[in-house]
mmCIF file of C-alpha atoms in Angstrom:
data_model
loop_
_atom_site.group_PDB
_atom_site.id
_atom_site.type_symbol
_atom_site.label_atom_id
_atom_site.label_comp_id
_atom_site.label_asym_id
_atom_site.label_seq_id
_atom_site.Cartn_x
_atom_site.Cartn_y
_atom_site.Cartn_z
ATOM 1 C CA MET A 1 11.737 68.025 -173.166
ATOM 2 C CA LYS A 2 10.843 66.566 -176.559
ATOM 3 C CA LYS A 3 10.435 68.849 -179.554
ATOM 4 C CA THR A 4 6.873 69.857 -180.356
ATOM 5 C CA ILE A 5 5.721 68.373 -183.671
ATOM 6 C CA MET A 6 4.550 71.244 -185.881
ATOM 7 C CA LEU A 7 1.781 70.228 -188.264
ATOM 8 C CA GLY A 8 0.587 72.241 -191.277
ATOM 9 C CA ALA A 9 -2.966 72.365 -192.628
ATOM 10 C CA VAL A 10 -4.785 74.644 -195.060
ATOM 11 C CA ALA A 11 -7.607 76.856 -193.785
ATOM 12 C CA TYR A 12 -10.181 76.176 -196.488
ATOM 13 C CA ASP A 13 -13.147 76.343 -194.092
ATOM 14 C CA ALA A 14 -13.962 77.613 -190.574
ATOM 15 C CA LYS A 15 -14.274 74.006 -189.331
ATOM 16 C CA VAL A 16 -10.535 73.508 -189.870
ATOM 17 C CA VAL A 17 -9.759 75.249 -186.556
ATOM 18 C CA PRO A 18 -11.918 73.016 -184.292
ATOM 19 C CA ILE A 19 -10.705 69.909 -186.165
ATOM 20 C CA TRP A 20 -7.037 70.615 -185.446
ATOM 21 C CA ASP A 21 -7.757 71.935 -181.956
ATOM 22 C CA ILE A 22 -9.244 68.532 -181.114
ATOM 23 C CA ILE A 23 -6.333 66.631 -182.671
ATOM 24 C CA ARG A 24 -3.767 68.906 -180.928
ATOM 25 C CA ASP A 25 -5.435 68.518 -177.533
ATOM 26 C CA TYR A 26 -5.759 64.734 -177.969
ATOM 27 C CA SER A 27 -2.114 64.435 -178.986
ATOM 28 C CA ASN A 28 -0.862 66.420 -176.009
ATOM 29 C CA GLU A 29 -2.972 64.330 -173.613
ATOM 30 C CA TYR A 30 -1.685 61.168 -175.372
ATOM 31 C CA GLY A 31 1.869 62.298 -174.653
ATOM 32 C CA VAL A 32 2.981 63.529 -178.087
ATOM 33 C CA ARG A 33 3.523 67.290 -178.053
ATOM 34 C CA LEU A 34 1.809 68.737 -181.125
ATOM 35 C CA ASP A 35 0.811 72.135 -182.419
ATOM 36 C CA TYR A 36 -0.377 73.298 -185.824
ATOM 37 C CA VAL A 37 -0.127 76.227 -188.192
ATOM 38 C CA LEU A 38 -2.647 77.125 -190.894
ATOM 39 C CA PHE A 39 -1.829 78.218 -194.439
ATOM 40 C CA SER A 40 -4.056 79.958 -196.955
ATOM 41 C CA ASN A 41 -2.959 77.682 -199.826
ATOM 42 C CA TYR A 42 -1.191 74.353 -200.418
ATOM 43 C CA GLU A 43 1.662 75.856 -202.393
ATOM 44 C CA ALA A 44 2.832 77.824 -199.332
ATOM 45 C CA GLN A 45 2.412 74.724 -197.138
ATOM 46 C CA ILE A 46 4.557 72.613 -199.477
ATOM 47 C CA GLU A 47 7.271 75.274 -199.404
ATOM 48 C CA ALA A 48 7.122 75.444 -195.581
ATOM 49 C CA LEU A 49 7.494 71.649 -195.347
ATOM 50 C CA GLN A 50 10.481 71.707 -197.694
ATOM 51 C CA LYS A 51 12.135 74.472 -195.647
ATOM 52 C CA GLY A 52 11.616 72.634 -192.351
ATOM 53 C CA MET A 53 9.174 75.198 -190.967
ATOM 54 C CA ILE A 54 6.709 72.378 -190.285
ATOM 55 C CA ASP A 55 7.321 68.673 -189.613
ATOM 56 C CA VAL A 56 4.123 67.148 -191.049
ATOM 57 C CA ALA A 57 1.728 68.446 -193.709
ATOM 58 C CA TRP A 58 -1.909 67.446 -194.136
ATOM 59 C CA ASN A 59 -1.773 67.442 -197.924
ATOM 60 C CA THR A 60 -4.215 67.033 -200.751
ATOM 61 C CA ASN A 61 -3.265 64.424 -203.343
ATOM 62 C CA VAL A 62 -2.023 67.219 -205.630
ATOM 63 C CA ALA A 63 0.130 68.673 -202.818
ATOM 64 C CA TRP A 64 1.470 65.184 -202.004
ATOM 65 C CA ILE A 65 2.506 64.555 -205.611
ATOM 66 C CA ARG A 66 4.186 67.966 -205.900
ATOM 67 C CA THR A 67 6.091 67.305 -202.653
ATOM 68 C CA SER A 68 7.045 63.845 -203.879
ATOM 69 C CA HIS A 69 8.194 65.250 -207.223
ATOM 70 C CA ALA A 70 10.256 67.984 -205.527
ATOM 71 C CA THR A 71 12.060 65.350 -203.423
ATOM 72 C CA GLN A 72 12.725 62.900 -206.287
ATOM 73 C CA ASN A 73 9.919 60.682 -204.967
ATOM 74 C CA LYS A 74 11.589 60.356 -201.548
ATOM 75 C CA ALA A 75 8.975 62.177 -199.415
ATOM 76 C CA LYS A 76 6.925 59.841 -197.210
ATOM 77 C CA ALA A 77 3.157 59.492 -196.834
ATOM 78 C CA LEU A 78 2.267 58.235 -193.349
ATOM 79 C CA ILE A 79 -1.515 58.048 -192.887
ATOM 80 C CA MET A 80 -4.731 58.807 -194.749
ATOM 81 C CA ARG A 81 -8.471 58.715 -194.042
ATOM 82 C CA ASP A 82 -10.403 55.601 -195.043
ATOM 83 C CA THR A 83 -12.398 57.951 -197.283
ATOM 84 C CA ASP A 84 -9.233 58.979 -199.152
ATOM 85 C CA ILE A 85 -9.125 55.507 -200.746
ATOM 86 C CA ASP A 86 -11.012 54.800 -203.979
ATOM 87 C CA PHE A 87 -12.054 58.430 -204.488
ATOM 88 C CA LYS A 88 -13.668 58.969 -207.920
ATOM 89 C CA SER A 89 -14.614 61.777 -210.283
ATOM 90 C CA ILE A 90 -18.207 61.770 -211.522
ATOM 91 C CA PHE A 91 -19.428 63.184 -214.827
ATOM 92 C CA VAL A 92 -22.928 64.673 -214.568
ATOM 93 C CA ALA A 93 -25.451 66.349 -216.860
ATOM 94 C CA LYS A 94 -28.970 67.689 -216.731
ATOM 95 C CA SER A 95 -31.340 64.794 -217.369
ATOM 96 C CA SER A 96 -33.076 66.625 -220.225
ATOM 97 C CA LYS A 97 -29.798 66.804 -222.194
ATOM 98 C CA ASN A 98 -29.878 63.039 -222.919
ATOM 99 C CA ILE A 99 -26.138 62.688 -222.404
ATOM 100 C CA ASN A 100 -25.498 59.055 -221.543
ATOM 101 C CA SER A 101 -21.857 58.454 -222.447
ATOM 102 C CA ILE A 102 -18.494 60.114 -223.049
ATOM 103 C CA GLU A 103 -19.185 59.829 -226.789
ATOM 104 C CA ASP A 104 -22.279 62.028 -226.345
ATOM 105 C CA LEU A 105 -20.043 64.905 -225.170
ATOM 106 C CA LYS A 106 -18.775 65.600 -228.678
ATOM 107 C CA GLY A 107 -19.608 69.175 -229.609
ATOM 108 C CA LYS A 108 -20.986 69.920 -226.130
ATOM 109 C CA LYS A 109 -19.923 72.392 -223.423
ATOM 110 C CA PHE A 110 -18.206 70.521 -220.561
ATOM 111 C CA GLY A 111 -17.399 72.149 -217.201
ATOM 112 C CA LEU A 112 -14.217 71.539 -215.209
ATOM 113 C CA GLY A 113 -13.595 72.875 -211.710
ATOM 114 C CA SER A 114 -10.455 74.605 -210.480
ATOM 115 C CA SER A 115 -7.428 73.599 -212.506
ATOM 116 C CA ASP A 116 -5.573 72.475 -209.338
ATOM 117 C CA SER A 117 -8.422 70.169 -208.224
ATOM 118 C CA ALA A 118 -7.717 66.485 -208.827
ATOM 119 C CA GLN A 119 -11.382 65.488 -208.690
ATOM 120 C CA ALA A 120 -12.929 68.373 -210.637
ATOM 121 C CA SER A 121 -10.294 68.998 -213.289
ATOM 122 C CA ILE A 122 -7.045 67.008 -213.515
ATOM 123 C CA ILE A 123 -8.416 63.460 -213.401
ATOM 124 C CA PRO A 124 -11.545 64.302 -215.494
ATOM 125 C CA TYR A 125 -9.352 65.828 -218.231
ATOM 126 C CA ALA A 126 -7.183 62.703 -218.249
ATOM 127 C CA PHE A 127 -10.210 60.390 -218.500
ATOM 128 C CA LEU A 128 -11.714 62.371 -221.388
ATOM 129 C CA GLN A 129 -8.463 61.575 -223.207
ATOM 130 C CA LYS A 130 -8.434 57.971 -221.987
ATOM 131 C CA GLU A 131 -11.935 57.456 -223.424
ATOM 132 C CA GLY A 132 -10.824 58.727 -226.823
ATOM 133 C CA LEU A 133 -11.844 62.395 -226.854
ATOM 134 C CA ASN A 134 -9.508 65.300 -227.557
ATOM 135 C CA PRO A 135 -10.546 67.829 -224.867
ATOM 136 C CA GLN A 136 -9.196 70.681 -226.966
ATOM 137 C CA THR A 137 -11.077 69.941 -230.183
ATOM 138 C CA ASP A 138 -13.900 67.433 -229.642
ATOM 139 C CA LEU A 139 -15.814 69.513 -227.075
ATOM 140 C CA GLU A 140 -15.806 73.009 -225.558
ATOM 141 C CA LEU A 141 -14.178 73.081 -222.131
ATOM 142 C CA VAL A 142 -15.469 75.685 -219.668
ATOM 143 C CA ARG A 143 -13.257 76.144 -216.602
ATOM 144 C CA PHE A 144 -14.380 77.367 -213.175
ATOM 145 C CA ASN A 145 -11.166 78.377 -211.383
ATOM 146 C CA SER A 146 -13.026 79.555 -208.295
ATOM 147 C CA ASP A 147 -10.862 78.232 -205.448
ATOM 148 C CA LEU A 148 -7.293 78.093 -206.729
ATOM 149 C CA GLY A 149 -4.736 77.264 -204.058
ATOM 150 C CA LYS A 150 -7.219 75.109 -202.130
ATOM 151 C CA HIS A 151 -6.919 72.191 -204.604
ATOM 152 C CA GLY A 152 -10.698 71.803 -204.683
ATOM 153 C CA ASP A 153 -11.053 71.441 -200.892
ATOM 154 C CA THR A 154 -13.853 73.993 -200.658
ATOM 155 C CA GLY A 155 -15.952 72.243 -203.310
ATOM 156 C CA ARG A 156 -16.870 75.705 -204.559
ATOM 157 C CA SER A 157 -15.808 75.132 -208.149
ATOM 158 C CA GLU A 158 -17.771 71.864 -208.236
ATOM 159 C CA PHE A 159 -20.937 73.706 -207.241
ATOM 160 C CA ASP A 160 -20.136 76.366 -209.835
ATOM 161 C CA VAL A 161 -20.116 73.534 -212.392
ATOM 162 C CA LEU A 162 -23.425 72.178 -211.069
ATOM 163 C CA ASN A 163 -25.104 75.596 -211.088
ATOM 164 C CA ALA A 164 -23.908 76.197 -214.651
ATOM 165 C CA ILE A 165 -25.479 72.866 -215.659
ATOM 166 C CA MET A 166 -28.759 73.789 -213.960
ATOM 167 C CA ASN A 167 -28.745 77.233 -215.622
ATOM 168 C CA GLY A 168 -28.122 75.719 -219.043
ATOM 169 C CA ASP A 169 -24.777 77.506 -219.451
ATOM 170 C CA ILE A 170 -22.974 74.190 -219.994
ATOM 171 C CA ASP A 171 -24.197 70.722 -221.006
ATOM 172 C CA ALA A 172 -22.263 68.568 -218.524
ATOM 173 C CA GLY A 173 -19.369 68.687 -216.084
ATOM 174 C CA ALA A 174 -17.125 66.915 -213.591
ATOM 175 C CA ILE A 175 -17.368 66.796 -209.786
ATOM 176 C CA GLY A 176 -15.909 64.621 -207.018
ATOM 177 C CA SER A 177 -17.636 61.534 -205.654
ATOM 178 C CA THR A 178 -18.051 63.105 -202.194
ATOM 179 C CA THR A 179 -19.922 66.061 -203.704
ATOM 180 C CA TRP A 180 -22.112 63.686 -205.724
ATOM 181 C CA ILE A 181 -22.971 61.686 -202.578
ATOM 182 C CA ARG A 182 -23.733 64.936 -200.723
ATOM 183 C CA ILE A 183 -26.103 66.037 -203.499
ATOM 184 C CA ILE A 184 -28.018 62.773 -203.240
ATOM 185 C CA GLU A 185 -28.086 62.527 -199.429
ATOM 186 C CA GLU A 186 -29.009 66.174 -198.832
ATOM 187 C CA GLY A 187 -31.299 66.563 -201.856
ATOM 188 C CA LEU A 188 -29.485 69.721 -202.944
ATOM 189 C CA PHE A 189 -31.063 69.679 -206.407
ATOM 190 C CA PRO A 190 -34.578 68.637 -207.455
ATOM 191 C CA GLU A 191 -34.770 64.832 -207.743
ATOM 192 C CA GLY A 192 -34.022 63.620 -211.243
ATOM 193 C CA GLU A 193 -32.787 66.996 -212.516
ATOM 194 C CA ILE A 194 -29.117 65.991 -212.622
ATOM 195 C CA GLU A 195 -27.839 62.508 -213.508
ATOM 196 C CA SER A 196 -24.420 60.895 -213.523
ATOM 197 C CA PHE A 197 -23.393 59.143 -216.733
ATOM 198 C CA TYR A 198 -19.745 58.221 -216.086
ATOM 199 C CA GLN A 199 -17.308 57.689 -213.226
ATOM 200 C CA THR A 200 -13.535 57.411 -213.351
ATOM 201 C CA ASP A 201 -11.424 54.665 -211.837
ATOM 202 C CA GLY A 202 -10.681 55.105 -208.145
ATOM 203 C CA TYR A 203 -7.653 57.042 -206.883
ATOM 204 C CA CYS A 204 -6.299 58.230 -203.525
ATOM 205 C CA HIS A 205 -6.771 61.665 -201.971
ATOM 206 C CA CYS A 206 -5.208 63.346 -198.882
ATOM 207 C CA ASN A 207 -2.401 62.146 -196.618
ATOM 208 C CA PHE A 208 -0.025 63.206 -193.846
ATOM 209 C CA THR A 209 3.276 63.938 -195.613
ATOM 210 C CA VAL A 210 6.803 64.230 -194.185
ATOM 211 C CA MET A 211 10.134 64.985 -195.829
ATOM 212 C CA PRO A 212 12.648 62.195 -196.623
ATOM 213 C CA ASP A 213 14.866 63.129 -193.657
ATOM 214 C CA ALA A 214 12.025 63.260 -191.114
ATOM 215 C CA ASP A 215 13.006 61.834 -187.731
ATOM 216 C CA ALA A 216 11.941 58.170 -187.634
ATOM 217 C CA GLN A 217 10.904 58.275 -183.967
ATOM 218 C CA MET A 218 8.806 61.410 -184.559
ATOM 219 C CA CYS A 219 7.062 59.700 -187.486
ATOM 220 C CA GLU A 220 6.373 56.584 -185.405
ATOM 221 C CA GLU A 221 5.019 58.549 -182.428
ATOM 222 C CA PHE A 222 2.835 60.718 -184.660
ATOM 223 C CA THR A 223 1.522 57.682 -186.554
ATOM 224 C CA ASN A 224 0.749 55.757 -183.365
ATOM 225 C CA MET A 225 -1.024 58.795 -181.871
ATOM 226 C CA ILE A 226 -3.255 59.265 -184.920
ATOM 227 C CA LEU A 227 -4.054 55.550 -185.201
ATOM 228 C CA SER A 228 -4.922 55.382 -181.489
ATOM 229 C CA GLN A 229 -7.876 57.754 -181.918
ATOM 230 C CA ASP A 230 -11.072 55.907 -181.016
ATOM 231 C CA PRO A 231 -14.163 56.984 -182.993
ATOM 232 C CA ARG A 232 -16.335 55.795 -180.090
ATOM 233 C CA GLU A 233 -15.066 58.716 -177.995
ATOM 234 C CA PRO A 234 -17.507 61.616 -178.487
ATOM 235 C CA ILE A 235 -14.895 64.324 -179.093
ATOM 236 C CA ILE A 236 -13.008 62.126 -181.583
ATOM 237 C CA LYS A 237 -16.267 61.178 -183.303
ATOM 238 C CA LYS A 238 -17.100 64.886 -183.624
ATOM 239 C CA MET A 239 -13.701 65.570 -185.206
ATOM 240 C CA MET A 240 -13.978 62.606 -187.585
ATOM 241 C CA ILE A 241 -17.414 63.696 -188.774
ATOM 242 C CA MET A 242 -16.129 67.204 -189.482
ATOM 243 C CA GLU A 243 -13.036 65.838 -191.248
ATOM 244 C CA GLY A 244 -15.047 63.233 -193.166
ATOM 245 C CA LEU A 245 -13.601 59.904 -192.062
ATOM 246 C CA ASN A 246 -14.542 56.743 -190.190
ATOM 247 C CA LYS A 247 -11.019 55.657 -189.302
ATOM 248 C CA TRP A 248 -7.370 56.491 -190.036
ATOM 249 C CA VAL A 249 -5.400 54.126 -192.291
ATOM 250 C CA LYS A 250 -1.622 53.535 -192.262
ATOM 251 C CA ILE A 251 -0.282 53.949 -195.797
ATOM 252 C CA THR A 252 1.414 50.953 -197.407
ATOM 253 C CA PRO A 253 2.800 50.515 -200.937
ATOM 254 C CA GLU A 254 -0.686 49.353 -201.937
ATOM 255 C CA GLU A 255 -2.274 52.718 -201.018
ATOM 256 C CA LEU A 256 0.579 54.571 -202.745
ATOM 257 C CA LYS A 257 -0.425 52.919 -206.045
ATOM 258 C CA GLY A 258 -3.626 54.953 -205.766
ATOM 259 C CA TYR A 259 -1.674 58.087 -206.686
ATOM 260 C CA ASP A 260 -0.178 56.710 -209.930
ATOM 261 C CA ALA A 261 -2.995 57.847 -212.253
ATOM 262 C CA LEU A 262 -2.978 61.373 -210.816
ATOM 263 C CA TYR A 263 0.822 61.575 -211.051
ATOM 264 C CA GLU A 264 0.660 60.645 -214.741
ATOM 265 C CA ALA A 265 -2.169 63.146 -215.362
ATOM 266 C CA MET A 266 -0.281 65.974 -213.604
ATOM 267 C CA GLN A 267 2.860 65.140 -215.553
ATOM 268 C CA ASP A 268 0.912 65.194 -218.822
ATOM 269 C CA GLN A 269 -0.784 68.500 -217.901
ATOM 270 C CA ASN A 270 2.499 70.124 -216.739
ATOM 271 C CA LEU A 271 1.287 70.496 -213.134
ATOM 272 C CA LEU A 272 4.079 68.798 -211.176
ATOM 273 C CA GLU A 273 5.974 71.945 -210.210
ATOM 274 C CA ASN A 274 4.947 73.753 -207.010
ATOM 275 C CA LYS A 275 4.345 77.301 -208.258
ATOM 276 C CA ILE A 276 3.132 79.924 -205.777
#
């Protein structure tokens, strides 16, 4: 009997259980024995992957880079969602503040989400610097570390930033592109109250990560099983909607380039080490 592939995921929301139940059941029917274990934070999941307690980790981009760093860049990224490609951070402000550019942020209060969130903190900080501002002296940073350990998955810190903007506690702030799209599509704030004035370059988000010595056949079987999922099947469509994707994408060197900017930002901000 073949070994059961043990997959790790972080329980950032109640929907995580039905998502992985569907993937587990599909995999077992497909012929690849799979089970999963949930962690309360990505730091513990990274440690479990390194110790061989799990075979595959569904990692955020921050967790992927920390795993890659810990293995001298030898860890492997197998698959990502189509929506993990060209992710962006969006800078927003209340319309009445008349903030239309990065330059207008000088002397203003700017909100960043959880310090371990790529989209709400790490990348925005790096792009403030890239656009010529010193985040420590040219503006007042206000941090909302409201979901540490989840790497921004809950979106809670992004909504803390948005509420602070609406309340007038800060002048502007950074959120992820998926949160910005959700605000527009669901009309979460009065139309015209909040505007975007800047977006970063695109970067990559989550992926399935394995260690450098992962069994090649296991990786191939897992990859083929994930890629075989047909979004036209109702149960798979349900899972993909909950997980926020249209299709799975096999990672090539081209997709891996999408992590370079975040790697450099984490290195600059001393965030590469996996500290529990």
